[in-house]
C-alpha positions as a printed NumPy array, in Angstrom:
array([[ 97.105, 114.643,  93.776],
       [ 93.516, 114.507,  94.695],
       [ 94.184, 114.139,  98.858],
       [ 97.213, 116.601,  98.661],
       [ 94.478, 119.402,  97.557],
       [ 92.37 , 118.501, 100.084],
       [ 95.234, 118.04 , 102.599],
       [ 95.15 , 121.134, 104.556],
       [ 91.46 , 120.02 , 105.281],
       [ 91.785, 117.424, 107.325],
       [ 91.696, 117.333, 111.048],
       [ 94.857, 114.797, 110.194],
       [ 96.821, 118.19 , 108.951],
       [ 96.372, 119.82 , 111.675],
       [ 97.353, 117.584, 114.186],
       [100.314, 115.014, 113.295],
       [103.861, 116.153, 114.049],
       [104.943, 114.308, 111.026],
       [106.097, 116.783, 108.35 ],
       [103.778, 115.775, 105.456],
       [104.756, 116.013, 101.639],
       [102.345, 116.478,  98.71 ],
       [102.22 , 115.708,  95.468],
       [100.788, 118.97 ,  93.841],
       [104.362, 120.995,  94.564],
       [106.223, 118.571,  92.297],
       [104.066, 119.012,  89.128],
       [103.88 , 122.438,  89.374],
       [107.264, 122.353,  89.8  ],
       [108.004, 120.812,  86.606],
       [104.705, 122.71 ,  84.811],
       [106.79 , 125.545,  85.518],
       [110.103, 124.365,  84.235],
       [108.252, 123.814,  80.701],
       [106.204, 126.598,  80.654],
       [109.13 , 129.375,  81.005],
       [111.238, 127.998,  78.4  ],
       [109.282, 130.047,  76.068],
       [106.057, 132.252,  76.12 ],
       [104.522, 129.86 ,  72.901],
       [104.83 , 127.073,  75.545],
       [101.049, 125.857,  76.92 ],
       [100.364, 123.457,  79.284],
       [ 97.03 , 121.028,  79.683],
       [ 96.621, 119.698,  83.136],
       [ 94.573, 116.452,  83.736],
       [ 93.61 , 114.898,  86.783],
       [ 90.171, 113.732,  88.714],
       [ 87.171, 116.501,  89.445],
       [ 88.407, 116.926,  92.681],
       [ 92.178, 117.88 ,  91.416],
       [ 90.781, 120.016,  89.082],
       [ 87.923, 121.919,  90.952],
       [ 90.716, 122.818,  93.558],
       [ 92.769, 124.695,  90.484],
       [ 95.501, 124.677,  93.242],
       [ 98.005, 123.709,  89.946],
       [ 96.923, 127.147,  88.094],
       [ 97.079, 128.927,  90.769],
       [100.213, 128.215,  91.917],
       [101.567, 128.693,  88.426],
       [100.086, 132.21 ,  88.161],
       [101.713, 132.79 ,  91.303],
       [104.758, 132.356,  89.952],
       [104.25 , 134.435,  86.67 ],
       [103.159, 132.011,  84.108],
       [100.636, 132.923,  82.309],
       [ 96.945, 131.684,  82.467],
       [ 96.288, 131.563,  78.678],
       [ 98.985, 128.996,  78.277],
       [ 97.24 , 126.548,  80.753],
       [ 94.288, 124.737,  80.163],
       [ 93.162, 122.346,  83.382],
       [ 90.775, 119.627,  82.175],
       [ 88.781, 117.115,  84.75 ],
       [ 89.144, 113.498,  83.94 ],
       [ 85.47 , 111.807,  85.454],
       [ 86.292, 108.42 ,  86.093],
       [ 89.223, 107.862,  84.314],
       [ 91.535, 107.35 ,  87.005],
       [ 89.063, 103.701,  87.949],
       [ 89.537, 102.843,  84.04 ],
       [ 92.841, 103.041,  84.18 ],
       [ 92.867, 101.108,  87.284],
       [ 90.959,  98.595,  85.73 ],
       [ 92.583,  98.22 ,  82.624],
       [ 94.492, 101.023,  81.246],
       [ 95.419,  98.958,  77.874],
       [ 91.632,  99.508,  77.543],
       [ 89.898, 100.906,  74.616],
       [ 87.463, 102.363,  76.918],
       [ 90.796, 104.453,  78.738],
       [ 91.799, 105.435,  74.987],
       [ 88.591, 106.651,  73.904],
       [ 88.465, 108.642,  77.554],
       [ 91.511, 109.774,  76.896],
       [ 90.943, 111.209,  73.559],
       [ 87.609, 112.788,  74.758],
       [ 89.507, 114.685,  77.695],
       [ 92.215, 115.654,  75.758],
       [ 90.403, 116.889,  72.972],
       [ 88.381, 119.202,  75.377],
       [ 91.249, 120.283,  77.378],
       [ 93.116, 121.463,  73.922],
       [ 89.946, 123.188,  72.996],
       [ 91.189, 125.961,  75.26 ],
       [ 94.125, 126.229,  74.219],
       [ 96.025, 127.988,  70.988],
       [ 99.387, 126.438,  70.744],
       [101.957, 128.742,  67.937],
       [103.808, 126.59 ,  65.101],
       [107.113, 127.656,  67.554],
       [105.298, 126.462,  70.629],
       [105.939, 123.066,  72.624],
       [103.022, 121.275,  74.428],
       [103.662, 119.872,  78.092],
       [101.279, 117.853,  80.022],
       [101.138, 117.138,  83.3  ],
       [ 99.444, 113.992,  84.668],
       [ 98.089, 114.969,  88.025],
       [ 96.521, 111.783,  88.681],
       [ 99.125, 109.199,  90.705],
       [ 97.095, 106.351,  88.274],
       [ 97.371, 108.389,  85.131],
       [101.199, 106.852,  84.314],
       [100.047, 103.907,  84.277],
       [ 98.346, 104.828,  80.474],
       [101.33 , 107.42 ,  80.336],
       [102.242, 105.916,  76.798],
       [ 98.605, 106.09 ,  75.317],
       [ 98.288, 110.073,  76.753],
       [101.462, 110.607,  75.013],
       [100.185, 109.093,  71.455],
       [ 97.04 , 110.009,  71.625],
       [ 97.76 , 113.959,  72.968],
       [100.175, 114.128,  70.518],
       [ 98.164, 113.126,  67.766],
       [ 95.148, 115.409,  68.402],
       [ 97.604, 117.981,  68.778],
       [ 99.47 , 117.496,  65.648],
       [102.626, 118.778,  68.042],
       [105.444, 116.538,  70.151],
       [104.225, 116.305,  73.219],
       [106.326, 116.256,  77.113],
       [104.483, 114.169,  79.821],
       [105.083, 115.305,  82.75 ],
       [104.85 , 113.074,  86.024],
       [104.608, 114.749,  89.098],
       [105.324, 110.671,  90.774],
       [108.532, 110.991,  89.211],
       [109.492, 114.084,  90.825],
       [108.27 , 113.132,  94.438],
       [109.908, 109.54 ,  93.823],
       [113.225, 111.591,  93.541],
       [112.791, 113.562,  96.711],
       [112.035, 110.465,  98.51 ],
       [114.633, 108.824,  97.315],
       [117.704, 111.197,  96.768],
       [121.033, 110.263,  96.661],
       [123.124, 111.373,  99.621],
       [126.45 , 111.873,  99.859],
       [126.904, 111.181, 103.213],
       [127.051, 107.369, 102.536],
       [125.966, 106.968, 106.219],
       [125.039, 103.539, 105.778],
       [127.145, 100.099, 103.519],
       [123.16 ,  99.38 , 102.413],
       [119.772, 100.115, 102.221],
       [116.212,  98.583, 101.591],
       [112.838, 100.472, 100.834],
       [109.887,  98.739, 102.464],
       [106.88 ,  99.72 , 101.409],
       [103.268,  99.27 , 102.977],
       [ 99.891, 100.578, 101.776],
       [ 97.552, 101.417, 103.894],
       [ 94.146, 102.407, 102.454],
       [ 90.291, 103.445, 104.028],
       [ 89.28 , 102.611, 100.132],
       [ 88.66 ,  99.004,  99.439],
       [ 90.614,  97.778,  96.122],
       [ 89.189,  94.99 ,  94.703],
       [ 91.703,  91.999,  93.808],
       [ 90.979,  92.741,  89.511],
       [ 92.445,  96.043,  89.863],
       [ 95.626,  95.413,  92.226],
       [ 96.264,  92.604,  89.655],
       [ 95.928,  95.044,  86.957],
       [ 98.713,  97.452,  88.269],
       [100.617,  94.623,  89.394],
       [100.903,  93.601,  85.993],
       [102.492,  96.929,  85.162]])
């Protein structure tokens, strides 16, 4: 989420003849989806600083007629190395519950209205169960997660009908100008 905001600044994006894909189109995507089901919907939107500062989510949504009083964006400082680090943590939960509680603060959610939230952090699923309790709690409502990795998982790797080929294999390589330390690929290995 946090490069695909900052995508279109890059001397990468304006060079490479490679079609590029970002993340931000699938959350809003499925923001969307939840937020026209009803007008009491509202939607809280976590995900780094740099994620949030861009507001490229709320703006898209407001683009396409949702309203901005039903979307609160909060920024997450750190949370996304937490989680990387342990996100069983209670150090992640208490981060968690601090964010949240902050993002709700901006938003007034009617006894007929559902709550969605979209994790627009790629590390944030990893905790995806603790957002879920702990949003839900502070919120006193049922609460959708919504996971824009999910969505760009499924445009990657859509069914065809073509069946062109008898099989298939996904290989897949990571390559990184950020240095992950051995604790924390171990910790989302684990996952």
């Amino acid at each position: 989420n946090t490069l695909s905001v900052i995508y279109e600044q890059t001397n990468f994006s304006e060079t490479t003849p490679v079609p590029v894909v970002g993340i931000v189109e699938f959350g809003v995507e499925m923001l969307e989806k939840e937020l026209t089901k009803s007008e009491n919907n509202k939607a809280l939107i976590l995900g780094t600083p740099t994620t949030i500062g861009q507001n490229t989510h709320k703006k898209e949504l407001l683009k396409k007629g949702c309203k901005s009083e039903s979307i609160s964006t909060q920024a997450c400082m750190s949370l996304e190395s937490e989680i990387q680090t342990d996100p069983r943590s209670d150090l992640v939960r208490t981060m968690i519950e601090m964010y949240a509680q902050e993002g709700l603060d901006n938003l007034t959610i009617p006894e007929d209205g559902q709550l969605a939230v979209g994790l627009c952090c790629t590390h944030y699923q990893y905790a995806g169960d603790l957002f879920a309790k702990v949003i839900s709690k502070l919120s006193g409502k049922p609460v959708t997660i919504l996971d824009p990795n999910v969505g760009m998982s499924n445009f990657i790797f859509e069914q065809s009908d073509t069946q062109k080929f008898k099989m298939t294999s996904v290989c897949v390589e990571v390559i990184s100008q950020a240095k992950v330390n051995p604790e924390d690929i171990n910790s989302i290995s684990n996952i």
